[in-house]
Coordinates of C-alpha atoms and ligand atoms in Angstrom, one line a residue:
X1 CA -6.5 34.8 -15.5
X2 CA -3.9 32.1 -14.9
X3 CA -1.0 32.1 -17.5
X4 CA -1.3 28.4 -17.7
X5 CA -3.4 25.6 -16.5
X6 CA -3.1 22.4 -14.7
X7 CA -5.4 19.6 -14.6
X8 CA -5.6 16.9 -12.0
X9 CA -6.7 13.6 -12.2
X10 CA -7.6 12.0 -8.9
X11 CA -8.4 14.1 -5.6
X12 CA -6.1 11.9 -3.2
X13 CA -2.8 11.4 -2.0
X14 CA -0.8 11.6 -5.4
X15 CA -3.2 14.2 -7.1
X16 CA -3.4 16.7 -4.4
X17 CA 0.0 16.4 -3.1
X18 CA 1.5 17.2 -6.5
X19 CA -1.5 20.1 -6.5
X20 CA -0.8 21.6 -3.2
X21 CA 3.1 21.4 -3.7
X22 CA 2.3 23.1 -6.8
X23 CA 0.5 26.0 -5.4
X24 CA 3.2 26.3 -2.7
X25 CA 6.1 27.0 -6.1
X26 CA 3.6 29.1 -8.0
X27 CA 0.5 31.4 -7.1
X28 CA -2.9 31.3 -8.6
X29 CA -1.6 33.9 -11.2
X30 CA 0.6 32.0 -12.8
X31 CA -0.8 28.7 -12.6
X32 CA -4.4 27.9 -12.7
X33 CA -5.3 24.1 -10.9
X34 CA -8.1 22.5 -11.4
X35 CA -8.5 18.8 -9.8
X36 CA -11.2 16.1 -10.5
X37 CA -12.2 13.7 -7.4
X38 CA -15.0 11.1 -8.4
X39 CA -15.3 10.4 -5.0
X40 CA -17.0 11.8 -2.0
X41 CA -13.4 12.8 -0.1
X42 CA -10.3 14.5 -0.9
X43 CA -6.9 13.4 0.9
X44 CA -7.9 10.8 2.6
X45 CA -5.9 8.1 4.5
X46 CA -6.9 5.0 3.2
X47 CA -4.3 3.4 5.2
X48 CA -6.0 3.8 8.4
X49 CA -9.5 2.5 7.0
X50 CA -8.7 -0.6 9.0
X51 CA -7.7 1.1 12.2
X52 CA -10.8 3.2 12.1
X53 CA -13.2 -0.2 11.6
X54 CA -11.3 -1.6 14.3
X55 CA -12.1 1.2 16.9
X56 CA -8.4 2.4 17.7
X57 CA -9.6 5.6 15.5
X58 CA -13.1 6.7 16.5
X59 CA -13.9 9.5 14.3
X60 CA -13.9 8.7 10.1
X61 CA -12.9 12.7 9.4
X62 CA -9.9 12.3 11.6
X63 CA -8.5 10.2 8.4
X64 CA -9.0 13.0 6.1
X65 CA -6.2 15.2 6.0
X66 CA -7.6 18.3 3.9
X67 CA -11.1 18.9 3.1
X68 CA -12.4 20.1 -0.7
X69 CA -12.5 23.4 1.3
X70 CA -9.3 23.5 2.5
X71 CA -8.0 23.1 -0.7
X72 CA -10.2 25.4 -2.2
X73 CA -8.9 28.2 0.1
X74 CA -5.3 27.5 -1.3
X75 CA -6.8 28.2 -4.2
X76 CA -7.1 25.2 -6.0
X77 CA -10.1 24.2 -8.0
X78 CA -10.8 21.1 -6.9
X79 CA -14.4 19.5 -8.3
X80 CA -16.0 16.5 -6.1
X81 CA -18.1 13.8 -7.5
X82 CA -16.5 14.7 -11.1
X83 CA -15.0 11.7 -13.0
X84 CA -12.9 12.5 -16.1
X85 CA -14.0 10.1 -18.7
X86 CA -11.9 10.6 -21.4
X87 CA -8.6 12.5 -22.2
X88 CA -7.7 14.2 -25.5
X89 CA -4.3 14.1 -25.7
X90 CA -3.8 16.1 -28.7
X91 CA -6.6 18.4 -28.3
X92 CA -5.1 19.2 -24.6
X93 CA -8.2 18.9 -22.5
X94 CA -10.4 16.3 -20.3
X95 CA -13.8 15.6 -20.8
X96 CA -15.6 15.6 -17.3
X97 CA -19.0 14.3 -15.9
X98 CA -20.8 15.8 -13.2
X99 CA -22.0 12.7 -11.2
X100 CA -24.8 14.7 -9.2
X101 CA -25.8 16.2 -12.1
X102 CA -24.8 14.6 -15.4
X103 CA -23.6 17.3 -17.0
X104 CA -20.1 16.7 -19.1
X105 CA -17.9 19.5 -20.1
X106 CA -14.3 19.7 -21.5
X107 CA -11.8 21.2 -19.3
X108 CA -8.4 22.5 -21.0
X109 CA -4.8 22.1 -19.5
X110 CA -1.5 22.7 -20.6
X111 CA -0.2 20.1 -18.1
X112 CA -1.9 17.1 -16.9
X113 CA -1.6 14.8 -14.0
X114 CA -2.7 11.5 -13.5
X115 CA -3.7 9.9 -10.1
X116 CA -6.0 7.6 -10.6
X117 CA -4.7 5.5 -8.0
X118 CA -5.6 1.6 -7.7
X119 CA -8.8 -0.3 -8.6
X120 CA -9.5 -3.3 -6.1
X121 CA -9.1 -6.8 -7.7
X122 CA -12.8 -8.3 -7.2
X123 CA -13.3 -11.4 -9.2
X124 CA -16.8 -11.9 -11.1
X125 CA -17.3 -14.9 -8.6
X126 CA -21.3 -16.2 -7.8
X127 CA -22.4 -13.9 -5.1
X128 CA -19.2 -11.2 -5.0
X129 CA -21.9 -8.0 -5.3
X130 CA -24.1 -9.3 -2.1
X131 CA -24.9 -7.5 0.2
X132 CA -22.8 -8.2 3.3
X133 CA -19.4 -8.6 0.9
X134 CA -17.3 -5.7 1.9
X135 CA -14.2 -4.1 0.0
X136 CA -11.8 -1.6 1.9
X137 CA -10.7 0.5 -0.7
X138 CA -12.5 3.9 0.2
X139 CA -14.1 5.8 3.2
X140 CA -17.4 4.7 1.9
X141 CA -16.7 1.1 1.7
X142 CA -15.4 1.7 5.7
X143 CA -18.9 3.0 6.3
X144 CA -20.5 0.4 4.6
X145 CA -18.9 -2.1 6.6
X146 CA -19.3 -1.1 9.8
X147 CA -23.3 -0.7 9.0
X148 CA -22.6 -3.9 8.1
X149 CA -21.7 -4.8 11.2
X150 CA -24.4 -3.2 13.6
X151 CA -26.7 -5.5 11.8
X152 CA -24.9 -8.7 12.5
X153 CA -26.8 -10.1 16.1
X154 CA -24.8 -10.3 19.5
X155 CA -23.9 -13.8 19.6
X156 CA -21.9 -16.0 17.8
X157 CA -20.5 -13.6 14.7
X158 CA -18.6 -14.8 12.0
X159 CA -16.6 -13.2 9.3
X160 CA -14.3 -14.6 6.7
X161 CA -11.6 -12.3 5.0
X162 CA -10.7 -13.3 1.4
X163 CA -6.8 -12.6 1.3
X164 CA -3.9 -12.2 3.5
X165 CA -1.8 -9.6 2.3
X166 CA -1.6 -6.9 4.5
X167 CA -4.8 -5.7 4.2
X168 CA -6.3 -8.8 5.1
X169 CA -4.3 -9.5 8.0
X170 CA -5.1 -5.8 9.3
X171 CA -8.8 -6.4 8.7
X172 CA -8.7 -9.4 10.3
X173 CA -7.3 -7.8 13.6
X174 CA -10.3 -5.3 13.4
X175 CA -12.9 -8.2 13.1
X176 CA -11.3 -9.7 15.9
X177 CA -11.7 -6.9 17.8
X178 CA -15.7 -6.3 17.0
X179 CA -15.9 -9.8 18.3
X180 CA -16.2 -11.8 15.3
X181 CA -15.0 -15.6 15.0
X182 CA -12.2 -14.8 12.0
X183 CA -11.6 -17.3 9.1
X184 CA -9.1 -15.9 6.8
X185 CA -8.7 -17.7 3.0
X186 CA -5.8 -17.0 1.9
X187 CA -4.7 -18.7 -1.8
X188 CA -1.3 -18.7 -1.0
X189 CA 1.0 -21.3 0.6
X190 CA 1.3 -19.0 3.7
X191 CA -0.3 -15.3 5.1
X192 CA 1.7 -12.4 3.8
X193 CA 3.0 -13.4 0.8
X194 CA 5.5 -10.3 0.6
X195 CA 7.6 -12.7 2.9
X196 CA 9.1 -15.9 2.2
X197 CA 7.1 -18.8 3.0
X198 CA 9.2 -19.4 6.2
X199 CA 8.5 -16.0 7.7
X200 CA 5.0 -16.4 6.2
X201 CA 4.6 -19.3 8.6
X202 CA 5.5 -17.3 11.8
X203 CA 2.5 -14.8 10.9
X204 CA 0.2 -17.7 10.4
X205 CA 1.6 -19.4 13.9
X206 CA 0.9 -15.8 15.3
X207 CA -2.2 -15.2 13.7
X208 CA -3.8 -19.2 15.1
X209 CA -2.3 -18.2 18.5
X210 CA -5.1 -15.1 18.3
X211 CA -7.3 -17.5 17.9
X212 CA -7.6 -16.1 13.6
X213 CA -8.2 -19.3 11.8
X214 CA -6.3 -19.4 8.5
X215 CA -6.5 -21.3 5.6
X216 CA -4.0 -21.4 3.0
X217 CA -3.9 -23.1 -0.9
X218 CA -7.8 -21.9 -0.3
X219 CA -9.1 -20.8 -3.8
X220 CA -13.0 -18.6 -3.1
X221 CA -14.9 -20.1 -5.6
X222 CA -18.0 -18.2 -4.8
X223 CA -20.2 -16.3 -2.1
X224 CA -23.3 -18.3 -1.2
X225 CA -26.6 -15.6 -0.2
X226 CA -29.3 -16.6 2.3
X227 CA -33.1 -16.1 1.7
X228 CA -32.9 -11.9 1.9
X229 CA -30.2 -12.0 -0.7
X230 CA -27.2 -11.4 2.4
X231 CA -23.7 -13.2 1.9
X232 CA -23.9 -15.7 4.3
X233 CA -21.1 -17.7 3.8
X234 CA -17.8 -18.3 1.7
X235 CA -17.0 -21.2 -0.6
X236 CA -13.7 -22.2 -1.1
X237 CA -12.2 -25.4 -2.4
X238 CA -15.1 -27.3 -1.7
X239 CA -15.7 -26.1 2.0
X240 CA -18.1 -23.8 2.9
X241 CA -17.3 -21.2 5.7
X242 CA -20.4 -19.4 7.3
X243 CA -19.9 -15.6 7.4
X244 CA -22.3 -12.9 8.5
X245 CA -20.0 -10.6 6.6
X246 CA -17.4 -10.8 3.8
X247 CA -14.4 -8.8 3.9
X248 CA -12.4 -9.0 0.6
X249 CA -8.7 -8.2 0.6
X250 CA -7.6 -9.7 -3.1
X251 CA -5.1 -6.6 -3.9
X252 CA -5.3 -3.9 -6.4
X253 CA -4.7 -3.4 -9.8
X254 CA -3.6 0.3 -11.2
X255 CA -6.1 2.3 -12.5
X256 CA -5.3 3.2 -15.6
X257 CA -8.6 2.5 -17.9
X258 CA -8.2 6.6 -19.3
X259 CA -4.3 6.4 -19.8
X260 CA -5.1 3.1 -21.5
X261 CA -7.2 4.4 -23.9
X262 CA -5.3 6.5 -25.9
X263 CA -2.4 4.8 -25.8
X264 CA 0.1 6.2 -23.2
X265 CA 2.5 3.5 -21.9
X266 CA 1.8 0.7 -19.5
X267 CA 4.0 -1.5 -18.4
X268 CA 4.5 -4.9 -17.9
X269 CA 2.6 -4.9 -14.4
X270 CA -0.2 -2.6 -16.4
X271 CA 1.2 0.7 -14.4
X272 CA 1.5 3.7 -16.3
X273 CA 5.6 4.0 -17.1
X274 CA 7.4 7.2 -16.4
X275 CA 10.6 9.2 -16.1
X276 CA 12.5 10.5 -12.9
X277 CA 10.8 13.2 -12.9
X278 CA 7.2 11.3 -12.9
X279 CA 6.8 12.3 -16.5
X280 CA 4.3 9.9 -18.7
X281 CA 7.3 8.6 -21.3
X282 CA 6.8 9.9 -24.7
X283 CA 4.6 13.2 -23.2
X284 CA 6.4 16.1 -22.2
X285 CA 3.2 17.6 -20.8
X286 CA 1.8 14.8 -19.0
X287 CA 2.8 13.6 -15.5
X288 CA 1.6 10.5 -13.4
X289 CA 2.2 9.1 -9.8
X290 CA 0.9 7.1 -7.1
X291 CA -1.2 3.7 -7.6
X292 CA -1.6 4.0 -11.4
X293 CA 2.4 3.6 -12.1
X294 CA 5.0 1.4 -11.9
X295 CA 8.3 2.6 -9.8
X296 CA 11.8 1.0 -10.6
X297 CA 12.8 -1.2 -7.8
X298 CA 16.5 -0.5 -7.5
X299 CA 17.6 -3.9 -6.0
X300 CA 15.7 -5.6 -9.0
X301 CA 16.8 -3.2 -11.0
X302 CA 13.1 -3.7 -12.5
X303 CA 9.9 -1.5 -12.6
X304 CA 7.1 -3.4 -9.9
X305 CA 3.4 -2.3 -9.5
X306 CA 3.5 -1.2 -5.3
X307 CA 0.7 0.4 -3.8
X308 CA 1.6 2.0 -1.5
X309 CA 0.6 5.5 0.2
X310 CA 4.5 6.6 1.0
X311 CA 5.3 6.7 -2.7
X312 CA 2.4 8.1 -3.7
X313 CA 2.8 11.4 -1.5
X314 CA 6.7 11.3 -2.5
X315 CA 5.3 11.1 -6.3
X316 CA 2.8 13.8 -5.6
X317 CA 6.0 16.3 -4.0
X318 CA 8.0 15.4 -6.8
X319 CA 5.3 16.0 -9.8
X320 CA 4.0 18.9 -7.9
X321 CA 7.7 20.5 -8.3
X322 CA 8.2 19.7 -11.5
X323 CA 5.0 21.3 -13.4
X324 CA 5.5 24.4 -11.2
X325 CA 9.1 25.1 -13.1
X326 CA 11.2 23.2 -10.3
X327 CA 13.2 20.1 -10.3
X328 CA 12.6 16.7 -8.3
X329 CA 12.8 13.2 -9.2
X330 CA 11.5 10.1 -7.9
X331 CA 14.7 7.4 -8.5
X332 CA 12.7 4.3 -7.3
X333 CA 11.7 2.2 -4.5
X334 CA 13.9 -1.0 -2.2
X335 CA 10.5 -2.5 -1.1
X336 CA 9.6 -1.5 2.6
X337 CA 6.6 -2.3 3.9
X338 CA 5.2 -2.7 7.2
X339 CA 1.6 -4.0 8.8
X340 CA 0.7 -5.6 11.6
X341 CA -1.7 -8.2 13.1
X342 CA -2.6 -7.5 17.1
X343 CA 0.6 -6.9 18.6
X344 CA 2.7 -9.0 15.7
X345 CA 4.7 -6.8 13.5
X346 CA 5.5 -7.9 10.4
X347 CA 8.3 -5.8 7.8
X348 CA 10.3 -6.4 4.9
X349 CA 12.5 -4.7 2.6
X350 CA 14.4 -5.7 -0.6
X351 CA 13.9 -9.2 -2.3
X352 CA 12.6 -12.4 -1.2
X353 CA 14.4 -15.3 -2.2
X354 CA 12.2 -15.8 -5.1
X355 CA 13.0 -12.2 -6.5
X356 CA 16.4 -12.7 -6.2
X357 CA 16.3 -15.4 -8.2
X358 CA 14.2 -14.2 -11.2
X359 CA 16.7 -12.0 -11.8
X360 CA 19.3 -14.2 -11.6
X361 CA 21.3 -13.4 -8.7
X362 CA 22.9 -15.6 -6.5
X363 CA 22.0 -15.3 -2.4
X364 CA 23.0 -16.7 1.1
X365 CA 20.5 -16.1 3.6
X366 CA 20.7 -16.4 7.3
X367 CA 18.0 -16.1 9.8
X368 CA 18.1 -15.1 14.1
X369 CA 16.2 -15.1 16.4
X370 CA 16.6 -12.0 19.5
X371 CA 14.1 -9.9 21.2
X372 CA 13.4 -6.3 20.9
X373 CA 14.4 -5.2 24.2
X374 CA 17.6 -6.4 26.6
X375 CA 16.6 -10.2 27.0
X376 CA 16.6 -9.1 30.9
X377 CA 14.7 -5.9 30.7
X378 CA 10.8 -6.4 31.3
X379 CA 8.7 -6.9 28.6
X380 CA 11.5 -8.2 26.0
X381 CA 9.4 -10.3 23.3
X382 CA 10.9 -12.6 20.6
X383 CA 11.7 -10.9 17.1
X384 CA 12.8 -13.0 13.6
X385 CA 14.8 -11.6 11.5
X386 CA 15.4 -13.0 7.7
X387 CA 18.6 -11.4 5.8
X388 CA 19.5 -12.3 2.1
X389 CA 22.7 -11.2 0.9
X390 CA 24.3 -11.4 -2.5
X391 CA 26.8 -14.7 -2.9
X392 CA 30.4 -13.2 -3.4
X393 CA 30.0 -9.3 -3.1
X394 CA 28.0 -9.2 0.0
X395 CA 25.6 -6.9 -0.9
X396 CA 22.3 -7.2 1.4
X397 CA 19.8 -7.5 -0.6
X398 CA 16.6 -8.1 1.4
X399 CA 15.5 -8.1 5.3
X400 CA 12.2 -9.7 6.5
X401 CA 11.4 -9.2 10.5
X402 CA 8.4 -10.7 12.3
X403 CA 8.3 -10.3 15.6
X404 CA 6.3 -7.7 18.4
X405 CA 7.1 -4.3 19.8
X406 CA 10.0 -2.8 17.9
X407 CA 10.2 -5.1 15.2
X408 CA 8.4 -3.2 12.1
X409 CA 10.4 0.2 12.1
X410 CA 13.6 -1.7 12.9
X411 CA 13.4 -2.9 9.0
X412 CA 13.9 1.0 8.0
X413 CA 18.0 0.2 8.9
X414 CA 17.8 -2.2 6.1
X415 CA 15.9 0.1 4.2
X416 CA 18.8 3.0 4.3
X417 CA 21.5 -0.1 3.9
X418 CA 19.6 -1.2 0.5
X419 CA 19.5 2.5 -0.5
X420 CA 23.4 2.7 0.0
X421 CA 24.1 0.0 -1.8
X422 CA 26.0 -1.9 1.6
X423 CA 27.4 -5.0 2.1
X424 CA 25.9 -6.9 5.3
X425 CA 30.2 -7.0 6.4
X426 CA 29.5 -2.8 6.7
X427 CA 26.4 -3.4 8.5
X428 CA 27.9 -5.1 10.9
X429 CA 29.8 -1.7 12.3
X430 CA 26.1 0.0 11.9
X431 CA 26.4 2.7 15.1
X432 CA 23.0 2.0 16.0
X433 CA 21.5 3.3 19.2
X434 CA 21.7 0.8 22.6
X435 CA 20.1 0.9 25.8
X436 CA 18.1 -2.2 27.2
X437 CA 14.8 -0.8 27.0
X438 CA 14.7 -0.2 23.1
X439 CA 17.4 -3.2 21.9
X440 CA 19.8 -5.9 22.9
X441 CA 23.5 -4.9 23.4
X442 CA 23.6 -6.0 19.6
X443 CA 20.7 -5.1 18.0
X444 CA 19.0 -7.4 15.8
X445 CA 19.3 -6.4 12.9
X446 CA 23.0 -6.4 13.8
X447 CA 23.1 -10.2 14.8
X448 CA 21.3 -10.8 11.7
X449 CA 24.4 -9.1 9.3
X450 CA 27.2 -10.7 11.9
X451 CA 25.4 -14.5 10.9
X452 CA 25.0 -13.3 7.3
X453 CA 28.6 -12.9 7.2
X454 CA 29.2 -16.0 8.5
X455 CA 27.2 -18.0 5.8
X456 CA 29.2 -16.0 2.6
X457 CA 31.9 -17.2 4.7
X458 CA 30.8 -20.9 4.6
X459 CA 29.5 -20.2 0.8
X460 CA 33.4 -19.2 0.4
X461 CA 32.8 -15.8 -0.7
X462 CA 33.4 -13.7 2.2
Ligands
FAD1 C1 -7.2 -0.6 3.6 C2 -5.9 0.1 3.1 C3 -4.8 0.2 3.9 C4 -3.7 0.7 3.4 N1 -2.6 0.8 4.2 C5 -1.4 1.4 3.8 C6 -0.3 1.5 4.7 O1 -0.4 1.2 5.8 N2 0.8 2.1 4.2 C7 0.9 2.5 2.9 O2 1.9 3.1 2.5 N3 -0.2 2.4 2.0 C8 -1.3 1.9 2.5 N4 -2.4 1.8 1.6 C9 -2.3 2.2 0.2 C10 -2.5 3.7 0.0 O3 -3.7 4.0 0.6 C11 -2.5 4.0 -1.4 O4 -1.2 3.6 -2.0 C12 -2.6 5.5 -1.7 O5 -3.9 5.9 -1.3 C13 -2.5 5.7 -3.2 O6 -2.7 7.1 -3.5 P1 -3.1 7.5 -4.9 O7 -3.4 9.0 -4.9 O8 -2.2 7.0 -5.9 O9 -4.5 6.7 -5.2 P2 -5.9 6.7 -4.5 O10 -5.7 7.0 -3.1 O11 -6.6 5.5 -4.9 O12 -6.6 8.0 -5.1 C14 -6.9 8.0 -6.5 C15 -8.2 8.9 -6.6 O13 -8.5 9.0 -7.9 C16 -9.9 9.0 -8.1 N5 -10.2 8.7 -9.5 C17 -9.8 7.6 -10.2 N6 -10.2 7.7 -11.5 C18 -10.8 8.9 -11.6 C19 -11.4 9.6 -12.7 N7 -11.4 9.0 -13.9 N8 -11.9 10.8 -12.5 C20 -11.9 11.4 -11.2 N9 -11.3 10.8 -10.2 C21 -10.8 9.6 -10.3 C22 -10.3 7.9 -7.1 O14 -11.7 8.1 -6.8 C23 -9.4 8.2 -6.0 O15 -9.9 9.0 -4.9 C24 -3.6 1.2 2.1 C25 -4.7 1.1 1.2 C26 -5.9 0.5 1.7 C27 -7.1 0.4 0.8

C-alpha cells in the first residue's frame, strides 16, 4: 500500500506527463497514481490531428505517444472512459463515473492534479450539431471527419472552414489536399489573428495564391441541412457558401467546469490561476497545468489563456516534480507559435502592436523583406519578418515571420532574445550560423534587428 495518493485529472499531455514524471521521482510504494481519461486515448498528439486528415500521417496510432497500457506497466492507474464529475475539496477525494458502465465511486487523494485541458468554442448557431459539421479537438472527431469525407462523391467537393487561427488554416491545407474547393470564414479583419493585420495579409495573399478562398469580417450566422439532415452549406453575413462538410476551427476555451465549481481561482481569461510551481493558488495540495490555466506572459507581464501543447508537457514535467518531493517551476511563456499553410510558414513571438499597447508601452516597429537561403543559392524563397521594439530602451518585444522553408523555427532566435530580456542593438551581434544553403550572409532575423535599430534611431531613442 502506497504511503500517499495522487489523483489525476485528464489522461493527456499535462495529466500524464506530470504522472509519468512522477513515477520516474517516486516508485509505486510511496506514491500511489491513479489518473481519470474520459476519453477513448491517453497521450495523444492532438497537434498532428490535422497532419493525419491531411494524409502526411497515415496511421491515427502513430499520434499516440503511450497507450493506457503502457502507462499501466509504469505502474500508474490510469482509468479510460472515467469522467470525474465532481471534486471535494475538503473531503480530499473525486467522485468518478464509469462511462461504459455508469457506475460512480469516490476516489481519495492526498494531491490532486488537474488537466482538464480546453473545451472547443462551438456556438449554439441553427444547424452547428449536423451531421457533416466537424470539430478537431480529439482523435475521434479526426475519425469522424475523415468518414466524413469518404462519403462526399468524387466530383466537385466543397468544404468551408469556420476560423482562421492556426487550426483553421492547417485544416484548410488538409482539405486542399483531399481535393476539396476551400472557403475559409474567418471573423477577423485578416487570417491568423496572432499576427498583426499587415502580416495577416501576407497569409491571406498566400492562402488565395493556393487557390483557398478566404473571407474575412465574415460572421457564421448558421449551418443550413439538406433533406437527410447533412450540413450542406454555411451562412455567413448574408451569403451562403455550399459545403459538403463543415470544419469548425472557433478556438478553445479552458476547461475548467469542476475547478469552477467549488470555487478554486479563475482568472480573468477563465484559466485556473497558479503559482511557479503549477500550484492551484490558495491549495497547497492541489496542482493544475496545461489548457485549463492561465500562464504569465513575461513581456506583458500579464497572465494569457494559450493553448498550446509545449506548455502543457513543460507544465506536466514541472507538476510531476513537484508532488513527487522535487522542485520545478514554470516562470511563464514570450508567446511562440508556429503553423503552417502548404509550404507558407507562419511564426511569431512576443507582442503584436496591439499588445503592446494595452499595456501601455511605447514601440517602433520595422519590417524586411530577405529569403531563407543565399539569394543565389537554388531554391532561396521570400521570408517577412515583422520586429517591434520598445521606444527608448530597445528592448525587442515581439517578432512576426511569414515566409516558406526556414521561416517558422527561425522565430525561436527571438524567442531566446525575449527570454533574455535583449535589446534588438545586442541582437544585431547575434553569432548565428551562415552558409548559403540555410541563410543569407545576414540572416534575417539579423537584418530585421539592424532596421529596428535604425527606426529608435529616427524615433530619437537609440
Ligand atoms: C487540431 C489541433 C492542433 C494543435 N496543434 C498544436 C501545435 O501545433 N502546437 C502546439 O503546441 N499545440 C497544438 N495544439 C494544442 C495542444 O494539443 C493542446 O494544447 C494540448 O493537447 C493540451 O494538453 P492538455 O493536457 O492541457 O489538454 P488536453 O489535451 O485537452 O487533455 C485534457 C484531457 O482531459 C480529459 N478530461 C477533461 N475533463 C475531464 C474530466 N472531468 N474527467 C476525466 N477526463 C477529463 C479530456 O478528455 C482530455 O483528454 C493543437 C490542438 C489541436 C486540437
Amino acid at each position: 500500500m502506497a504511503t500517499e495518493r495522487l489523483v489525476v485529472i485528464g489522461g493527456d499531455a499535462a495529466g500524464m506527463s506530470a504522472a509519468s514524471q512522477a513515477r520516474r521521482l517516486k516508485g509505486p510504494d510511496e506514491l500511489g497514481i491513479v489518473a481519470f481519461e474520459r476519453g477513448h486515448f491517453s497521450s495523444y498528439s492532438a497537434c498532428g490531428i490535422p497532419y493525419w486528415v491531411g494524409g502526411d500521417v497515415t496511421e491515427r496510432d502513430d499520434l499516440i505517444a503511450r497507450t493506457p497500457q503502457e502507462h499501466r506497466a509504469r505502474d500508474i492507474d490510469l482509468r479510460m472512459r472515467t469522467e470525474i464529475t465532481e471534486i471535494d475539496v475538503a473531503g480530499q477525494r473525486v467522485r468518478a463515473l464509469d462511462l461504459e458502465t455508469d457506475e460512480t465511486y469516490w476516489t481519495g487523494f492526498d494531491k490532486l492534479v488537474i488537466a482538464t485541458g480546453a473545451r472547443p468554442v462551438r456556438p449554439a448557431l441553427p444547424g452547428i450539431d449536423a451531421p457533416g459539421v466537424h470539430g478537431v479537438q480529439t482523435l475521434d472527431d479526426g475519425q469522424a471527419l475523415l468518414e466524413s469525407l469518404d462519403r462526399v462523391p468524387q466530383g466537385r467537393r466543397r468544404a468551408v472552414v469556420v476560423g482562421a487561427g492556426y487550426i483553421g488554416v492547417e485544416m484548410a491545407e488538409a482539405m486542399l489536399r483531399h481535393g476539396f474547393e476551400v472557403t475559409v470564414l474567418n471573423r477577423g479583419e485578416q487570417p491568423m489573428a496572432t499576427l498583426d493585420p499587415d502580416m495577416g495579409r501576407l497569409v491571406h495573399e498566400a492562402m488565395d495564391g493556393l487557390g483557398i478562398t478566404t473571407v474575412n469580417g465574415a460572421e457564421v450566422t448558421g449551418i443550413r441541412t439538406g433533406p437527410d439532415g447533412r450540413a450542406d452549406a454555411v451562412v455567413a453575413g448574408g451569403t451562403t457558401y455550399p459545403a459538403d462538410v463543415v470544419v469548425l476551427g472557433i478556438g478553445v476555451a479552458p476547461e475548467t467546469t469542476l475547478a469552477h465549481a467549488v470555487g478554486l481561482p479563475v482568472g480573468p481569461h477563465g484559466g485556473l490561476l497558479t503559482d511557479l510551481s503549477m500550484r492551484v493558488v490558495g491549495h497547497d495540495n492541489i496542482w493544475a497545468g496545461g489548457d485549463c490555466v492561465e500562464v504569465l506572459d513575461l513581456v506583458a507581464g500579464r497572465t494569457r489563456h494559450i493553448a498550446l501543447g509545449t506548455h502543457a508537457n513543460k507544465h506536466g514535467q514541472v507538476i510531476g516534480s513537484n508532488v513527487a518531493g522535487g522542485y520545478g517551476t514554470f516562470p511563464g511563456v514570450v508567446g511562440t507559435a508556429v503553423s503552417k499553410v502548404c509550404d507558407l510558414e507562419i511564426a511569431r513571438t512576443g507582442l503584436r502592436e496591439k499588445d503592446a499597447r494595452s499595456v501601455g508601452l511605447r514601440f517602433v516597429t520595422a519590417t524586411i523583406e530577405s529569403t531563407g537561403r543565399a539569394g543565389y543559392y537554388p531554391g532561396a524563397r521570400p521570408m517577412t519578418v515583422k520586429m517591434l521594439a520598445e521606444y527608448r530602451t530597445g528592448r525587442l518585444l515581439g517578432v512576426q515571420i511569414v515566409g516558406r522553408e526556414g521561416a517558422a523555427k527561425r522565430v525561436d532566435i527571438a524567442a531566446v532574445a525575449l527570454t533574455a530580456g535583449m535589446t534588438v542593438d545586442q541582437m544585431t551581434a547575434l553569432d548565428l550560423g551562415y552558409a548559403p544553403p540555410f541563410s543569407p550572409v545576414w540572416d534575417p532575423v539579423l537584418v530585421a534587428a539592424r532596421k529596428t535599430v535604425t527606426a529608435l534611431r529616427r524615433a530619437g531613442t537609440a
